[in-house]
Coordinates of C-alpha atoms in Angstrom, one line a residue:
X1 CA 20.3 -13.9 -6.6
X2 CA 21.9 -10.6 -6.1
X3 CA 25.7 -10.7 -4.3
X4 CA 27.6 -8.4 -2.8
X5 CA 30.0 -7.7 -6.2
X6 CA 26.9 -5.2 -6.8
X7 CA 27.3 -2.0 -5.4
X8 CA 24.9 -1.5 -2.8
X9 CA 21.5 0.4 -3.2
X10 CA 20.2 3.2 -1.2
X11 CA 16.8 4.9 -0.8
X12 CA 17.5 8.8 0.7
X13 CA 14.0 10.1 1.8
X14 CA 14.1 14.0 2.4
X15 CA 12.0 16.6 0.9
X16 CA 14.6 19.3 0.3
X17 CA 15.7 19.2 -3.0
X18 CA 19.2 20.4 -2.5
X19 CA 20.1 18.1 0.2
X20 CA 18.9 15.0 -2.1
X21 CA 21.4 16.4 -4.7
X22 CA 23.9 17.2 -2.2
X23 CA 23.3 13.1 -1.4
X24 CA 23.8 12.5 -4.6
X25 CA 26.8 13.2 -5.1
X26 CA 28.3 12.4 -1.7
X27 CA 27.4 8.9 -1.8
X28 CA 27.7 8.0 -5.9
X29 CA 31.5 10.2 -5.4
X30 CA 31.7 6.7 -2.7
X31 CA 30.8 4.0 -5.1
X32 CA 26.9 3.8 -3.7
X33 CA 24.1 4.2 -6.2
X34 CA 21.1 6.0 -5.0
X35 CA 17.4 6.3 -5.5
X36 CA 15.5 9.6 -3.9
X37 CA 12.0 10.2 -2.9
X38 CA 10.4 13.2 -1.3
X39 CA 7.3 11.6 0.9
X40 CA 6.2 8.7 2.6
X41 CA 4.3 7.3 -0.9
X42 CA 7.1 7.6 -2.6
X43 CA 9.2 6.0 -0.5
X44 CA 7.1 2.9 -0.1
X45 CA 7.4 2.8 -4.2
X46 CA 10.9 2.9 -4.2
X47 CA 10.9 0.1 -1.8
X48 CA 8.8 -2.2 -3.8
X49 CA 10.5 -1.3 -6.7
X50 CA 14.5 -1.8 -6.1
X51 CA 15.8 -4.1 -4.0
X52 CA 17.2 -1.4 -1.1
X53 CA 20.2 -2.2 0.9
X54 CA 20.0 0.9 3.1
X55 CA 17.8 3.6 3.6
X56 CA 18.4 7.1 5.3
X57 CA 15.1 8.7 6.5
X58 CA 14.5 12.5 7.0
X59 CA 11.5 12.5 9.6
X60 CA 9.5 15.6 8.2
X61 CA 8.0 16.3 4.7
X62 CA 5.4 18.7 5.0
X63 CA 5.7 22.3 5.0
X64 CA 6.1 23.3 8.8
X65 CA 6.0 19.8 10.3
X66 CA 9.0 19.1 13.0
X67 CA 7.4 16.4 15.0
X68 CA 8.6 13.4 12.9
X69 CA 5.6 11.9 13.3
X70 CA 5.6 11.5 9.3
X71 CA 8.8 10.3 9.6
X72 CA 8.1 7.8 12.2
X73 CA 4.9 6.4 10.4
X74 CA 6.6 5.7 7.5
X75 CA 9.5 3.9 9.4
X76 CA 6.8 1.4 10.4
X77 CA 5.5 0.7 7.1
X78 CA 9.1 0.1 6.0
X79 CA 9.4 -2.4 8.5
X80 CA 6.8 -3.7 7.9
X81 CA 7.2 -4.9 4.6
X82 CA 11.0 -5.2 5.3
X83 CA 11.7 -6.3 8.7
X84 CA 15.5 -6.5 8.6
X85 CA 16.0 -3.0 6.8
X86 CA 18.5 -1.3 8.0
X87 CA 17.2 2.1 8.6
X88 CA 19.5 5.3 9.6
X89 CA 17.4 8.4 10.5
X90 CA 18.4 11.9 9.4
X91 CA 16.9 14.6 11.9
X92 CA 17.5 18.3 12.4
X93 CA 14.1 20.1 13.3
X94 CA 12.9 17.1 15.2
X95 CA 15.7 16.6 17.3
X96 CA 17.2 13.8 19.9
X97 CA 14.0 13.0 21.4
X98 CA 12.1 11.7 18.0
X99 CA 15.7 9.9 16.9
X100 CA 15.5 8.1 19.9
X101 CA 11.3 7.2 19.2
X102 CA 12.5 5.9 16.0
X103 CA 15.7 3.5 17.4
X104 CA 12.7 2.1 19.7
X105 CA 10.6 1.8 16.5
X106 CA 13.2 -0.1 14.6
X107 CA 15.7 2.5 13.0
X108 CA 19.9 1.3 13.5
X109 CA 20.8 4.1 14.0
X110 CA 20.8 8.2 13.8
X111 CA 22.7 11.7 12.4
X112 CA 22.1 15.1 12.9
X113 CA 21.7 17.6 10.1
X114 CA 24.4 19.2 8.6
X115 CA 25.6 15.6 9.3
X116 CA 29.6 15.6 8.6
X117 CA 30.3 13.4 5.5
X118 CA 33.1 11.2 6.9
X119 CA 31.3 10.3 10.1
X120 CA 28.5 9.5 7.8
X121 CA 29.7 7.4 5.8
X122 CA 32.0 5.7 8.7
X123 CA 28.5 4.6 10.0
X124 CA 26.9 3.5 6.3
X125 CA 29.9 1.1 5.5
X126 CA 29.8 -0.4 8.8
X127 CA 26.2 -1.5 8.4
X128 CA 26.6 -2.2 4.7
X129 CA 29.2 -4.6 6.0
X130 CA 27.1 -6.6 8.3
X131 CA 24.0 -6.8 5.2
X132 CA 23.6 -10.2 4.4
X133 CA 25.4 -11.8 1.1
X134 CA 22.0 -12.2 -0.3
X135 CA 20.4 -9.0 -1.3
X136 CA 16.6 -8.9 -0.5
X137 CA 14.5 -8.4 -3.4
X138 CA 12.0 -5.6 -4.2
X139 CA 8.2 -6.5 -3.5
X140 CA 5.1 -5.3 -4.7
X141 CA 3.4 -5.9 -2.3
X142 CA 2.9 -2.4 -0.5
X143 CA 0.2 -1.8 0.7
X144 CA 0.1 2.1 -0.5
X145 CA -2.9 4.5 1.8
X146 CA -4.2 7.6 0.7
X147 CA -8.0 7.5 1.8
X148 CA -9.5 8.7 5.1
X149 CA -11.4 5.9 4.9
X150 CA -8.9 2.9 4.3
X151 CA -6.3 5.3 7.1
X152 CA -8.8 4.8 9.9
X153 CA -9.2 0.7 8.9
X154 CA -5.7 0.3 9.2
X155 CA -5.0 2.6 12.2
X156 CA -7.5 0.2 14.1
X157 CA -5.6 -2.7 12.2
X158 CA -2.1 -1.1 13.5
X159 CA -3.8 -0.8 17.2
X160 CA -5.3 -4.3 17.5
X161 CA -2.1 -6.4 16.4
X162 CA 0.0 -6.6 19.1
X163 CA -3.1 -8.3 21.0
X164 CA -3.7 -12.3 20.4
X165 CA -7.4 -11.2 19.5
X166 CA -9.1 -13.0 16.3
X167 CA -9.6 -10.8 13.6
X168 CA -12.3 -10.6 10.9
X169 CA -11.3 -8.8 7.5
X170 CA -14.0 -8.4 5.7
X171 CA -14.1 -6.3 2.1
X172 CA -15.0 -7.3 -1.8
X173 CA -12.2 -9.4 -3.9
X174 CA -8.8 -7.8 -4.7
X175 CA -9.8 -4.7 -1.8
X176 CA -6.1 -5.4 0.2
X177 CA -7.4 -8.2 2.6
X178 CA -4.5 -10.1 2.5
X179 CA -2.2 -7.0 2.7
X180 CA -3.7 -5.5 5.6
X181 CA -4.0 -9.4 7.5
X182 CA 0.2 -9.6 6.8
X183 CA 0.4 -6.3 8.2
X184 CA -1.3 -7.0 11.3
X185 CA 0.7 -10.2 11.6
X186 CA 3.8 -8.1 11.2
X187 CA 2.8 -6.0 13.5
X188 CA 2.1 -8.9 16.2
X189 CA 4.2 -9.3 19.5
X190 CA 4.5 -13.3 18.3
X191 CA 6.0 -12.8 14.8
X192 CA 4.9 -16.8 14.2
X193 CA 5.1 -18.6 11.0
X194 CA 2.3 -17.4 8.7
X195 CA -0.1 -20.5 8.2
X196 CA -2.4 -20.2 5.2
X197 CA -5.7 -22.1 5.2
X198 CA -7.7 -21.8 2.5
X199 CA -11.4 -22.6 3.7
X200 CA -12.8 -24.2 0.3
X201 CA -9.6 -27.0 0.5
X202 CA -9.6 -27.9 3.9
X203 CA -10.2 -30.8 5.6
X204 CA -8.6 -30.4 9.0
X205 CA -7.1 -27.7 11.1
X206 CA -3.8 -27.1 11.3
X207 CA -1.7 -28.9 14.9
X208 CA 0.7 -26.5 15.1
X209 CA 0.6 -23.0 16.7
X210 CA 1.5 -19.7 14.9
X211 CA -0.4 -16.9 12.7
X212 CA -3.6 -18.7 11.4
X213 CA -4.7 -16.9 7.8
X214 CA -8.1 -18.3 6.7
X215 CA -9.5 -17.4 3.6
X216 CA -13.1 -17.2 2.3
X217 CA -13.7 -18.3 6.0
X218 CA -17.7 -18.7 5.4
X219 CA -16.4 -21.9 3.2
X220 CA -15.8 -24.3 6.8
X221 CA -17.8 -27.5 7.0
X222 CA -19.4 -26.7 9.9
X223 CA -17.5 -29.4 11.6
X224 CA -14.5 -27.3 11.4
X225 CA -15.9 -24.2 12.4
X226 CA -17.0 -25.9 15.7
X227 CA -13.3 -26.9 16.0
X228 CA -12.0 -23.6 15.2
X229 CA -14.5 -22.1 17.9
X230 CA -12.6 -24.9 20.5
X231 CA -8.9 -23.6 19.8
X232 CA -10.0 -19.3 19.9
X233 CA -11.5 -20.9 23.9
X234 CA -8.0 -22.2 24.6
X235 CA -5.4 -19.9 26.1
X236 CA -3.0 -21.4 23.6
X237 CA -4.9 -20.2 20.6
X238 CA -3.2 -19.7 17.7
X239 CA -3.7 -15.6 15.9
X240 CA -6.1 -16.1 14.0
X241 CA -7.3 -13.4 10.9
X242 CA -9.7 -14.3 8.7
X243 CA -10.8 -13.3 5.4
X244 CA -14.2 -13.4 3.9
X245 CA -16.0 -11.2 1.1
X246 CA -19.0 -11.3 2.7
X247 CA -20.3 -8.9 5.1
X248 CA -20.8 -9.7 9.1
X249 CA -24.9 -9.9 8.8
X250 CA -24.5 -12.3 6.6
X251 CA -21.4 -14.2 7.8
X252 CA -24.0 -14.4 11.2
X253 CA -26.3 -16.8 9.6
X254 CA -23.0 -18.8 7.9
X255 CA -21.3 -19.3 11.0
X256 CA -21.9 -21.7 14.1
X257 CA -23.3 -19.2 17.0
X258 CA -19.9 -20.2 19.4
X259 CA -17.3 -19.3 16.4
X260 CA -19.0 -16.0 15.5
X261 CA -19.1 -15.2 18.8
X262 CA -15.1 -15.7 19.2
X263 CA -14.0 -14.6 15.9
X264 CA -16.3 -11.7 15.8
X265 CA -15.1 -10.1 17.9
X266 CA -13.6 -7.3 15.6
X267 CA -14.6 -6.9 11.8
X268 CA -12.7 -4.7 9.9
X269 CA -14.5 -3.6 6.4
X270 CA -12.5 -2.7 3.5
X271 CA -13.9 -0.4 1.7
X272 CA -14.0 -1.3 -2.2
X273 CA -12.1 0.5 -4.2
X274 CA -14.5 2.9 -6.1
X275 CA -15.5 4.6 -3.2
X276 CA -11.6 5.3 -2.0
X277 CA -10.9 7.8 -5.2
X278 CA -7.4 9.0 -3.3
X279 CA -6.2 5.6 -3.3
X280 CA -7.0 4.8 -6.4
X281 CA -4.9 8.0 -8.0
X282 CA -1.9 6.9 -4.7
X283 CA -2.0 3.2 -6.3
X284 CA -1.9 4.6 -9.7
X285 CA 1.5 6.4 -9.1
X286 CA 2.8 3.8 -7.6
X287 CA 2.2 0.9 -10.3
X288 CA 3.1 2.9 -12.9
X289 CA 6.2 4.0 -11.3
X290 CA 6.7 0.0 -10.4
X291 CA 5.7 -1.2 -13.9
X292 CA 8.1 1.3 -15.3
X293 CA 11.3 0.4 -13.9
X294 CA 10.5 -3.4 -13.7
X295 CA 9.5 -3.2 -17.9
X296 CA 12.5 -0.1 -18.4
X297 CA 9.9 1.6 -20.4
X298 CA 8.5 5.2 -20.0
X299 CA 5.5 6.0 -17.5
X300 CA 2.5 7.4 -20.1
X301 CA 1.1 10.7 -19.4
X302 CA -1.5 10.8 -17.1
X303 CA -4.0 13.8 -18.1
X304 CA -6.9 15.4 -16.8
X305 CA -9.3 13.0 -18.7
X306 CA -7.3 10.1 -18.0
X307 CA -7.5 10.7 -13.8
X308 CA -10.8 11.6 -14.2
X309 CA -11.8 8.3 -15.9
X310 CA -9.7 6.4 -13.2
X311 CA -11.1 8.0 -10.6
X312 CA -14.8 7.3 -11.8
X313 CA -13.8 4.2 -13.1
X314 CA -15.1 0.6 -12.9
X315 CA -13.2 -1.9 -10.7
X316 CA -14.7 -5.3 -10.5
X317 CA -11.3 -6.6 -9.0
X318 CA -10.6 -3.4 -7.2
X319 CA -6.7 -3.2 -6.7
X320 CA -6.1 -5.8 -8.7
X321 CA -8.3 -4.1 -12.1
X322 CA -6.3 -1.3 -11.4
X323 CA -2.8 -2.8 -11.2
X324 CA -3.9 -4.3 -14.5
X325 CA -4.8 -1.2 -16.4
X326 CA -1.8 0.5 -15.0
X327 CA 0.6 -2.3 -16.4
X328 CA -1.6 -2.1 -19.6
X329 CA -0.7 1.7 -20.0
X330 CA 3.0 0.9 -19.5
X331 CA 3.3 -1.7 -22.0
X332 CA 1.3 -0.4 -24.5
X333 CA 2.0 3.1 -23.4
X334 CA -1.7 4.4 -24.0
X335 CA -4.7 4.6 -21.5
X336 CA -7.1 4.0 -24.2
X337 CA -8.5 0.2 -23.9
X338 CA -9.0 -1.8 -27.0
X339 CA -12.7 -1.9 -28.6
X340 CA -12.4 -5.5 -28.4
X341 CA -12.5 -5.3 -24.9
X342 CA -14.9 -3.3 -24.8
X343 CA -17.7 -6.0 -24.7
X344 CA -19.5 -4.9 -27.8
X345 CA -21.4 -2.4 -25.4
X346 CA -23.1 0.3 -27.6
X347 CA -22.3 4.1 -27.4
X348 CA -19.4 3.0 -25.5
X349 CA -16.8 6.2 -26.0
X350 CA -13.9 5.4 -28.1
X351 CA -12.0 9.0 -28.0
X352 CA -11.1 11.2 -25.6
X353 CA -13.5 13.9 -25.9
X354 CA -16.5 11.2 -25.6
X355 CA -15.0 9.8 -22.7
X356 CA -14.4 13.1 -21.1
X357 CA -18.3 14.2 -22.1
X358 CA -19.5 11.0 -20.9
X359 CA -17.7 11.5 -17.2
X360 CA -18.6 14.9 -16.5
X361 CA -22.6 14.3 -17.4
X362 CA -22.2 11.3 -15.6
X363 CA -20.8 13.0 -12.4
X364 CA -23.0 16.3 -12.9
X365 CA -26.3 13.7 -12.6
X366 CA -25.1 12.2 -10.0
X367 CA -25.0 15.0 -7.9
X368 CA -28.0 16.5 -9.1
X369 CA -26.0 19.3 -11.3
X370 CA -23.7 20.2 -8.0
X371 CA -20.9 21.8 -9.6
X372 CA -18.9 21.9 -6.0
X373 CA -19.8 18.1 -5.7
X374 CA -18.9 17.7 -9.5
X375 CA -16.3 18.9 -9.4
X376 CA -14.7 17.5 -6.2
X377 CA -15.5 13.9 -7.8
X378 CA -13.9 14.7 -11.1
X379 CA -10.9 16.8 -9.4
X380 CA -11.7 19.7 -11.2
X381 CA -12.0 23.4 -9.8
X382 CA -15.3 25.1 -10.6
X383 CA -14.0 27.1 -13.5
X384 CA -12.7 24.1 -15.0
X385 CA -15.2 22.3 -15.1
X386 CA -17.6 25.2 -16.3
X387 CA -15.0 25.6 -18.9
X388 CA -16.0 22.1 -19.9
X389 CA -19.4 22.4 -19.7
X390 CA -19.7 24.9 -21.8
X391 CA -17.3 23.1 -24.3
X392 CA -19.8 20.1 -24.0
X393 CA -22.7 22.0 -24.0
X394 CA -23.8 20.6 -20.6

């Protein structure tokens, strides 16, 4: 339990360099420490990492962009995992219009770049006066998105939860089910008490009303999924999101006709994580920036050969193999797994230049000797991997 003796934390998101150090010194010259990050990802690690008691947001990280909407987005994942966060946005480029859009999204309050320093921090100790005597604790639990693929799930996600409509999350174990069904229920107009049902224990639905989250649906006696199929017909219904690794053809011949006709509705697919290689090097990052600071050991080095094996890697728990081998890496503070491990599988590579062989042939049959596909799969450019195909012999 954290009190307020501590000297409160702040997150400071901007992409200018100078203006973080700038930061810096203004607010640790004030008796505030300070943690920086440069984009919305890292921001999100920071988040789950330290337990934040304030965070100023710059609305714009890329080069050229002045519509906040970055900014903006990144406001509503913070909020999401943090409802009560205060939040002070920092605009200059964007102006008054896109400081007010983000007071309606959540933010306390606003400043305009150059801000003055004493009105600045007038406004910072007045809301670090009003934080609660408890400090709120870092999370994990982020759900961190780099894919195309896993954007548009929880774009749709993002559009469909301030509705009361049931929601199917479907997607292989460990693929962010649960993160993306909290999300949606953070999102909801009726913030409700979360209710947890797990389908393989139960034995009768839940009386009260709220934010139903059932998991391994396809596990309900069918008794209860005719009962479940009565309350989504009431205009009372509770929210319901369910989880299942299964796939809707063959949830369709688990589930009474009347319920699949209810809570089918929507299915969202998560994809797994194998075929999402940008989240897998954006979740890689982030756990080893979380394992870091919560072990206060040293990130390992993160080559070529080791992104490349990540990214072809397999993940029979998806996030949660990865999260693994990342907190492996840090505590350990090598990549390379132990040959115990290694299942007694023969011609299994033990080095790096085996491993590194061993990915490129695999990738270059894979795409039928495609050096553009190839290389796109094993982020290399084309003269890279030439270089090592010729070092390979390939």
């Amino acid at each position: 339990m954290v009190q307020h003796d501590e000297k409160p934390l702040m997150l400071f998101v901007d992409d200018d360099p100078d203006v973080q150090s700038a930061a810096r010194l203004l607010f640790r010259h004030r008796g505030l420490d300070i943690v920086c990050a440069h984009d919305a990802q890292s921001a999100l690690t920071q988040l789950a990492t330290h337990a934040i008691d304030l965070v100023l947001l710059d609305l714009n990280y890329s080069k050229g962009a002045t519509n906040g909407a970055e900014g903006l987005a990144l406001l509503k994942d913070m909020l999401v995992l943090r409802p009560e966060l205060p939040v002070v946005v920092v605009t200059g480029h964007s102006g008054v219009a896109i400081a007010v859009a983000a007071m309606r999204t959540g933010a306390r309050d606003f400043v305009m770049k150059p801000w003055n320093n004493e009105r600045l921090m007038t406004l910072i100790e007045k809301i670090l006066a009003s934080r609660p005597v408890e400090r709120k604790t870092a999370t994990e639990h982020t759900m961190i998105v780099a894919s195309a693929a896993l954007g548009r799930i929880v774009a749709e996600a993002d559009r469909l939860a301030p509705t009361r409509a049931p929601i199917i999350i479907c997607g292989p174990p460990g693929s962010g089910k649960t993160l993306l069904a909290r999300r949606i229920f953070a999102l909801s107009r009726d913030a409700g008490r979360e209710i947890l049902i797990r389908a393989d224990e139960c034995g009768a639905l839940p009386e009260e009303q709220g934010n139903w989250l059932i998991r391994d649906v396809e596990a309900l006696t069918p008794t209860l999924q005719r009962r479940l199929a009565d309350s989504l017909e009431r205009t009372d219904l509770p929210r319901v999101v369910a989880l299942s690794s299964l796939d809707r053809n063959v949830l369709e011949t688990r589930f009474d006709p009347r319920l699949m006709l209810h809570l089918g509705m929507v299915v969202l697919t998560v994809p797994p994580l194998d075929q999402r290689p940008d989240d897998i090097m954006a979740l890689t990052s982030h756990f080893l920036h979380y394992f870091a600071t919560r072990h206060g050991l040293p990130e390992p080095e993160v080559d070529d050969v080791c992104l490349a094996s990540l990214k072809t890697g397999d993940w029979p728990q998806n996030v949660r193999s990865l999260r693994v081998r990342v907190e492996r890496a840090v505590l350990t503070g090598t990549w390379q797994i132990p040959s115990s491990e290694q299942h007694g599988n023969a011609g299994v590579p033990t080095t790096l230049y085996e491993t590194e062989r061993l990915l490129i042939e695999t990738a270059l049959r894979k795409h039928g000797f495609n050096i553009t596909q190839a290389a796109r799969e094993l982020g290399l450019t084309r003269p890279a991997l030439y270089r090592r195909m010729a070092r390979y012999g390939l």
